Amino acid sequence: MKTALIYPYIKRSFNGCNPPLSILYLAASLRQAGKEVMVLDVDEDNLSYPAIVDRLVKYEPQLVGIPLFSTELMHAYEFVKLLKAKNNLWQILIGGPHATASPEEVMNIFNCDFVLRGESENSLVRLTNCIERNDRFDSVGGLTFKKNGKVYSNPASDVNQNLDDIPFPARDLLKTAYSKKTYWRIGHRGTTDIMITSRGCPFNCNFCFKVEKKFRFRSPENVLEELITIRSKGIRNVHFMDDLFLVPRTRCIKILKLIKEEKLEIKFKVRARVDLIDEELLIAMKEAGVIAVVYGIESGSQKMLDLMNKKTTVAMNRNAINLTRKKGLQCYTDILIGYPGETPDTILETEKLLLDTKPTAIKISVMYPFPKTTVYNQAKEQGKLIGDWDIKDTRPWIKLPWAENLDSIYSYSKRIFHNYLLNPKVFFNAVRYTILQLDFQQLKSIMLYLKIHLSLR
């Protein structure tokens, strides 16, 4: 039996392009179980949907799987419709965050054959076994399926408690994409790969949708082994994507020590919580090759941090940024505005924090509540949710008393970014750490992104 796993969404942006790590993990588990699998990434050759379908026709899979994100409902719907029109014998599987949050709705709207909820390495292998043997699907954990026209959802799948048992992502199935330097991040010359060293999260931020709360982590030795594999392919840049890379602290220190001893000559970017960082960790990071740290500080207002249930303080945000810059590391900050309770005054507090601390770069997101998150559920119950996620590419937002429309909130986002870049030191660093680090391939990617973006306007 052949399975095709497709990432049908353009990830390319002005900031770069990441490999589709989630489906590479699934592909690796299928292959370990002796299954035949193909992976296609729309960014690999700037593939159009008809071009992907043509490749599927040649490959002749029985099962075609795609991830589903709330922000990509329209594109996913059009792609699935195209698949079904081409060959109704292809069985369509949908997974990912949105499918996990709303499995029955996805089954009905997309008219797909299966939905897999949550982490799916084990359940996907079981599903393919059932299809091959024509067995019942009742034993496949996390599976939502139709039987006699009725939708059934099995109990949640059993997740891997020992992450070291999961095979490394099957990056070789996207060999062409890697050889063409498809995957890169602004500020890093050459190909940039991504890794995760942990799964789950014990924190309860109200805007975050969590598939699995229990925190699990890979051993330092297992992390190093994957890094050595990546380095052997000539890759010099790696971004650790997990928010809790620093946890447990002893594990983090051990990983950094092993990297330093191995002399991998890789430049790293890591994500971290502001309440977990300190001088010792930053020194160890720098010695291991870390050049940048990303903090989800979200706001410069204590009122907003408390409403979001971040369990952090403005003082922690300020200290993390200042300490990171003091130790000579680039500091990136993620900001969220438009959360319920936000006012022009709280936004001004955030702007002031950024202007005072001058992080290397900022990313400002306007609040779009994702399905099944605490903030989404509360806004819906209170009648403050404007619109909802659907296949017409609409996005919900939360009505704020002072905002006439969504553009009112966006205007503050633009103002913050504008005032931030007006600072000469910030602007100089932006040029130094981004534009001057671009190579020819990355410039081509940016020009292609701009061409596509401008053609859609």
XYZ file of C-alpha atoms in Angstrom:
457
model
C 0.000 0.000 0.000
C 1.215 3.472 -0.908
C 0.627 6.596 1.169
C 1.220 10.148 -0.011
C 1.638 12.928 2.542
C 1.178 16.393 1.089
C 1.905 19.850 2.473
C -0.240 21.930 0.093
C 0.228 25.391 1.604
C 2.801 28.016 0.665
C 5.045 28.539 3.690
C 7.366 30.894 1.859
C 7.368 34.423 3.225
C 9.632 37.426 3.414
C 11.213 35.837 6.513
C 11.953 32.477 4.917
C 10.516 28.985 4.585
C 10.504 26.013 6.982
C 10.388 22.330 6.023
C 7.079 20.538 6.843
C 8.461 18.747 9.895
C 5.138 17.243 11.020
C 4.563 15.164 7.898
C 8.241 14.181 7.759
C 7.808 12.631 11.219
C 4.743 10.737 10.001
C 6.576 9.569 6.893
C 9.469 8.298 9.003
C 7.116 6.236 11.195
C 5.386 4.743 8.156
C 8.701 3.829 6.606
C 9.949 2.297 9.859
C 6.837 0.097 9.791
C 7.745 -1.097 6.282
C 5.242 1.100 4.432
C 5.828 2.871 1.139
C 5.395 6.627 1.435
C 5.889 9.766 -0.653
C 6.123 13.348 0.635
C 5.319 16.431 -1.447
C 5.837 20.020 -0.337
C 4.241 22.719 -2.505
C 7.291 24.931 -1.859
C 9.739 22.367 -3.238
C 9.283 23.300 -6.904
C 6.652 26.013 -6.506
C 4.171 23.259 -7.249
C 0.650 24.132 -8.348
C -2.240 21.969 -7.190
C -2.653 20.384 -10.661
C 1.081 19.586 -10.668
C 0.734 17.843 -7.296
C -2.227 15.863 -8.596
C -0.210 14.824 -11.662
C 2.495 13.430 -9.389
C -0.114 11.569 -7.362
C -1.534 10.007 -10.517
C 1.927 8.637 -11.351
C 2.535 7.443 -7.781
C -0.906 5.792 -7.399
C -1.352 6.042 -3.622
C -4.276 4.478 -1.807
C -4.177 7.022 1.012
C -3.513 10.772 0.661
C -2.952 12.762 3.845
C -2.735 16.510 4.479
C -2.427 18.658 7.633
C -5.162 21.229 8.253
C -4.701 24.640 9.839
C -7.438 27.126 10.675
C -5.728 29.756 8.535
C -5.679 27.477 5.470
C -9.261 26.157 5.335
C -10.052 27.617 1.930
C -6.898 26.282 0.284
C -7.323 22.862 1.880
C -10.943 22.678 0.734
C -10.014 23.526 -2.865
C -7.188 20.988 -2.823
C -9.319 18.163 -1.426
C -12.055 18.958 -3.943
C -9.479 18.672 -6.735
C -8.231 15.338 -5.370
C -11.721 13.866 -5.263
C -12.536 15.086 -8.755
C -9.392 13.449 -10.132
C -9.711 10.053 -8.432
C -12.471 9.164 -5.997
C -10.616 5.961 -5.114
C -7.986 7.934 -3.250
C -8.844 7.824 0.436
C -8.398 11.262 1.969
C -6.932 11.679 5.464
C -6.848 15.033 7.251
C -4.876 15.758 10.430
C -3.342 18.773 12.127
C -4.543 21.356 14.667
C -7.871 22.366 13.108
C -8.847 18.761 12.436
C -7.992 17.904 16.042
C -10.119 20.766 17.359
C -13.155 20.113 15.109
C -12.969 16.549 13.702
C -16.677 15.957 12.994
C -17.032 19.354 11.334
C -13.997 18.650 9.139
C -15.400 15.243 8.160
C -18.663 16.791 7.045
C -17.335 19.909 5.301
C -14.459 18.223 3.485
C -16.244 14.919 2.914
C -12.963 13.174 3.645
C -12.566 9.525 4.603
C -10.582 9.920 7.819
C -9.512 12.478 10.398
C -6.638 11.788 12.786
C -6.573 13.841 15.976
C -3.459 14.775 17.922
C -0.040 13.167 17.560
C -0.425 10.525 14.874
C 2.801 8.574 14.351
C 1.337 5.436 15.945
C -2.254 5.837 14.798
C -1.307 6.460 11.158
C 0.618 3.187 11.039
C -2.391 1.395 12.559
C -4.733 3.042 10.071
C -2.667 1.886 7.104
C -2.601 -1.631 8.582
C -6.405 -1.609 8.817
C -6.787 -0.391 5.245
C -4.389 -3.056 3.959
C -6.147 -5.863 5.854
C -9.648 -4.469 5.369
C -10.028 -4.501 9.172
C -12.391 -2.477 11.345
C -11.185 0.977 12.327
C -12.383 0.837 15.933
C -8.901 0.112 17.273
C -7.208 3.150 15.710
C -6.779 5.721 18.485
C -7.629 9.325 17.630
C -9.446 8.333 14.441
C -12.688 9.935 13.257
C -14.350 8.121 10.378
C -17.681 7.414 8.721
C -19.561 4.183 8.872
C -22.917 3.719 7.172
C -23.195 7.479 6.779
C -22.612 8.178 10.486
C -19.506 9.840 11.949
C -17.669 7.980 14.714
C -14.732 9.200 16.825
C -12.492 6.702 18.586
C -10.862 7.549 21.943
C -7.659 9.579 21.804
C -4.525 7.916 20.499
C -1.768 6.781 22.801
C 1.147 9.181 22.396
C 4.783 8.177 22.542
C 5.973 8.681 26.105
C 9.599 8.103 25.118
C 10.307 10.541 22.300
C 13.654 8.865 21.635
C 11.679 5.961 20.159
C 10.317 8.130 17.343
C 12.462 7.956 14.190
C 14.022 11.187 12.964
C 12.018 13.093 10.326
C 12.390 11.597 6.829
C 14.184 14.611 5.386
C 15.601 12.521 2.551
C 12.097 12.338 1.049
C 12.480 16.054 0.288
C 16.040 15.740 -0.979
C 15.392 18.007 -3.961
C 13.993 20.772 -1.752
C 17.019 20.640 0.528
C 19.467 20.608 -2.390
C 17.757 23.690 -3.847
C 18.024 25.526 -0.512
C 14.249 25.807 -0.373
C 14.332 26.038 3.413
C 15.930 29.109 4.895
C 15.403 31.867 7.446
C 16.267 35.516 7.092
C 19.433 36.297 9.046
C 21.046 32.935 8.227
C 23.138 32.199 5.163
C 22.367 28.924 3.408
C 19.812 26.270 4.308
C 18.136 26.398 7.710
C 16.554 23.275 9.176
C 14.231 22.993 12.146
C 13.995 20.569 15.071
C 11.837 19.921 18.093
C 13.315 18.449 21.256
C 10.107 18.204 23.301
C 6.338 17.873 23.003
C 3.418 18.962 25.124
C 3.164 21.983 27.379
C 2.213 22.259 31.065
C 1.320 25.946 30.765
C -2.196 27.222 30.069
C -2.011 30.392 27.991
C -5.596 31.241 27.066
C -4.859 31.848 23.380
C -3.044 28.565 22.773
C -4.594 25.323 21.508
C -2.827 22.344 23.036
C -3.160 18.842 21.683
C -1.205 17.297 24.512
C -0.632 18.908 27.902
C 1.774 16.363 29.339
C 5.307 17.554 28.748
C 7.746 15.013 27.282
C 11.289 15.550 26.103
C 14.052 13.853 24.149
C 17.356 12.881 25.719
C 20.395 15.087 25.054
C 22.104 12.170 23.273
C 19.134 11.693 20.931
C 19.061 15.408 20.112
C 22.787 15.400 19.371
C 22.438 12.356 17.102
C 19.867 14.154 14.941
C 22.030 17.273 14.840
C 24.998 15.233 13.618
C 22.770 13.765 10.886
C 21.655 17.251 9.831
C 25.242 18.552 9.891
C 26.379 15.658 7.669
C 24.086 17.041 4.948
C 26.003 20.306 4.950
C 23.400 22.280 6.901
C 24.866 25.002 9.126
C 21.714 26.568 10.630
C 19.128 24.964 12.922
C 16.101 26.492 14.625
C 14.781 24.677 17.706
C 11.038 25.245 17.427
C 9.805 23.946 20.787
C 8.797 26.619 23.296
C 10.245 24.672 26.200
C 13.736 23.941 24.898
C 15.085 25.159 28.251
C 13.129 22.517 30.196
C 14.334 20.635 32.194
C 17.226 22.973 32.836
C 19.715 20.138 33.413
C 18.761 18.584 30.062
C 19.185 21.912 28.272
C 22.628 22.443 29.802
C 23.609 18.894 28.778
C 22.438 19.433 25.175
C 24.420 22.655 24.925
C 27.495 20.978 26.438
C 27.326 18.069 23.969
C 26.951 20.450 21.032
C 29.984 22.416 22.187
C 32.084 19.271 22.666
C 31.078 17.907 19.245
C 32.171 21.158 17.556
C 29.268 20.993 15.094
C 29.833 24.531 13.808
C 26.074 25.062 13.528
C 24.363 28.359 14.247
C 21.256 27.950 16.378
C 18.093 29.882 17.048
C 16.008 28.834 20.053
C 12.668 29.735 21.594
C 12.416 30.400 25.325
C 10.105 31.623 28.059
C 11.203 34.801 29.797
C 10.710 33.285 33.237
C 13.195 30.491 32.533
C 16.165 32.423 31.164
C 19.213 33.557 33.121
C 22.833 34.551 32.600
C 24.257 31.037 32.995
C 21.945 29.639 30.304
C 22.701 32.475 27.895
C 26.445 31.976 28.303
C 26.077 28.228 27.693
C 23.900 28.942 24.639
C 26.428 31.320 23.112
C 29.304 28.887 23.673
C 27.294 26.153 21.892
C 26.615 28.315 18.836
C 23.258 29.879 19.641
C 23.053 33.278 17.954
C 19.399 34.211 18.561
C 16.671 33.696 21.154
C 12.945 34.156 20.485
C 10.675 35.167 23.367
C 6.889 35.160 23.290
C 6.600 38.239 25.480
C 3.102 39.007 24.027
C 2.617 42.344 25.829
C 4.216 45.153 27.804
C 1.122 45.457 29.993
C 0.848 43.419 33.183
C -2.926 43.617 32.912
C -2.817 41.895 29.509
C -0.291 39.254 30.599
C -2.574 38.336 33.482
C -5.658 38.193 31.239
C -3.789 35.902 28.851
C -2.754 33.693 31.781
C 0.883 33.918 30.710
C 2.208 33.562 34.276
C 4.953 36.055 33.459
C 5.578 39.711 34.297
C 6.597 42.811 32.381
C 9.744 42.873 34.525
C 10.589 39.362 33.306
C 10.058 40.473 29.696
C 12.329 43.460 30.170
C 15.015 41.437 31.950
C 15.039 38.676 29.292
C 15.451 41.141 26.427
C 18.117 43.218 28.165
C 20.092 40.205 29.396
C 20.012 38.507 25.996
C 21.273 41.610 24.219
C 23.885 42.178 26.933
C 25.307 38.694 26.283
C 25.668 39.465 22.588
C 22.774 37.358 21.308
C 20.100 38.492 18.901
C 16.741 38.880 20.623
C 13.453 38.327 18.785
C 10.095 39.050 20.389
C 6.573 37.887 19.538
C 3.803 40.370 20.343
C 0.049 39.789 20.486
C -2.396 42.707 20.380
C -6.176 42.795 20.311
C -6.710 40.295 23.112
C -9.927 40.881 25.132
C -9.285 43.682 27.591
C -6.790 45.402 25.304
C -7.022 49.192 25.139
C -5.005 51.897 23.381
C -3.258 52.465 26.721
C -2.152 48.814 27.090
C -0.900 48.861 23.494
C 1.072 51.989 24.330
C 2.668 50.119 27.250
C 3.784 47.403 24.836
C 5.175 49.957 22.415
C 7.087 51.660 25.226
C 8.644 48.360 26.337
C 9.860 47.667 22.800
C 11.253 51.164 22.331
C 13.013 50.980 25.707
C 14.567 47.528 25.259
C 15.192 47.558 21.471
C 15.038 43.830 20.647
C 16.722 42.799 17.391
C 13.396 42.129 15.671
C 9.719 42.050 16.546
C 6.774 40.092 15.200
C 3.343 41.582 15.901
C 0.245 39.408 15.576
C -3.341 40.609 15.831
C -5.557 38.350 17.931
C -7.344 35.693 15.879
C -8.845 33.217 18.374
C -8.271 29.619 17.317
C -10.994 26.978 17.788
C -11.325 25.355 21.203
C -8.929 27.766 22.894
C -10.059 29.368 26.146
C -10.253 32.834 24.600
C -12.277 31.524 21.636
C -14.774 29.711 23.857
C -15.184 32.706 26.171
C -15.680 35.172 23.316
C -18.254 32.918 21.700
C -20.177 32.479 24.953
C -20.148 36.242 25.565
C -21.259 37.082 22.026
C -18.034 38.996 21.309
C -16.760 36.741 18.540
C -17.092 38.441 15.158
C -17.217 35.891 12.340
C -15.685 32.427 12.476
C -13.248 30.165 10.687
C -14.644 28.825 7.403
C -13.719 27.750 3.871
C -14.448 31.241 2.537
C -11.144 32.318 4.096
C -12.722 34.453 6.784
C -11.140 34.765 10.215
C -12.865 35.594 13.486
C -11.810 38.453 15.697
C -12.962 39.627 19.091
C -14.909 42.849 19.380
C -13.243 45.463 21.556
C -15.261 48.479 22.826
C -12.884 51.045 21.319
C -12.306 49.321 17.953
C -14.789 50.073 15.181
C -13.407 47.236 13.087
C -10.405 44.974 12.679
C -8.540 47.676 10.775
C -8.651 49.802 13.921
C -6.550 47.189 15.703
C -4.226 46.716 12.732
C -3.531 50.443 12.681
C -1.939 50.129 16.141
C 0.129 47.164 14.955
C 1.447 49.226 12.050
C 2.165 52.175 14.335
C 4.214 50.064 16.739
C 6.260 48.572 13.924
C 6.777 51.948 12.265
C 7.929 53.670 15.453
C 10.143 50.702 16.324
C 11.967 50.832 12.971
C 12.401 54.608 13.204
C 14.931 54.065 15.982
C 18.362 54.344 14.254
C 19.961 51.580 16.324
C 17.080 49.203 15.683
C 17.155 49.947 11.953
C 20.926 49.408 11.784
C 20.636 46.049 13.556
C 17.775 45.011 11.271
C 20.000 45.620 8.247
C 23.034 44.053 9.901
C 21.330 40.845 11.020
C 18.984 40.334 8.068
C 19.605 42.010 4.711
C 23.410 41.755 4.865
C 23.145 38.041 5.727
C 21.150 37.103 2.622
C 22.699 34.928 -0.053
C 21.688 34.845 -3.737
C 19.208 31.983 -3.317
C 17.446 33.773 -0.467
C 17.192 36.973 -2.502
C 15.564 34.940 -5.285
C 13.101 33.486 -2.771
C 12.185 36.932 -1.458
C 11.657 38.244 -4.998
C 9.435 35.245 -5.788
C 7.459 35.852 -2.605
C 6.983 39.516 -3.484
C 5.932 38.587 -7.019
C 3.309 36.146 -5.730
C 2.157 38.549 -2.994
C 1.796 41.504 -5.355
C -0.051 39.408 -7.934
C -2.704 38.613 -5.317
C -3.397 42.232 -4.437
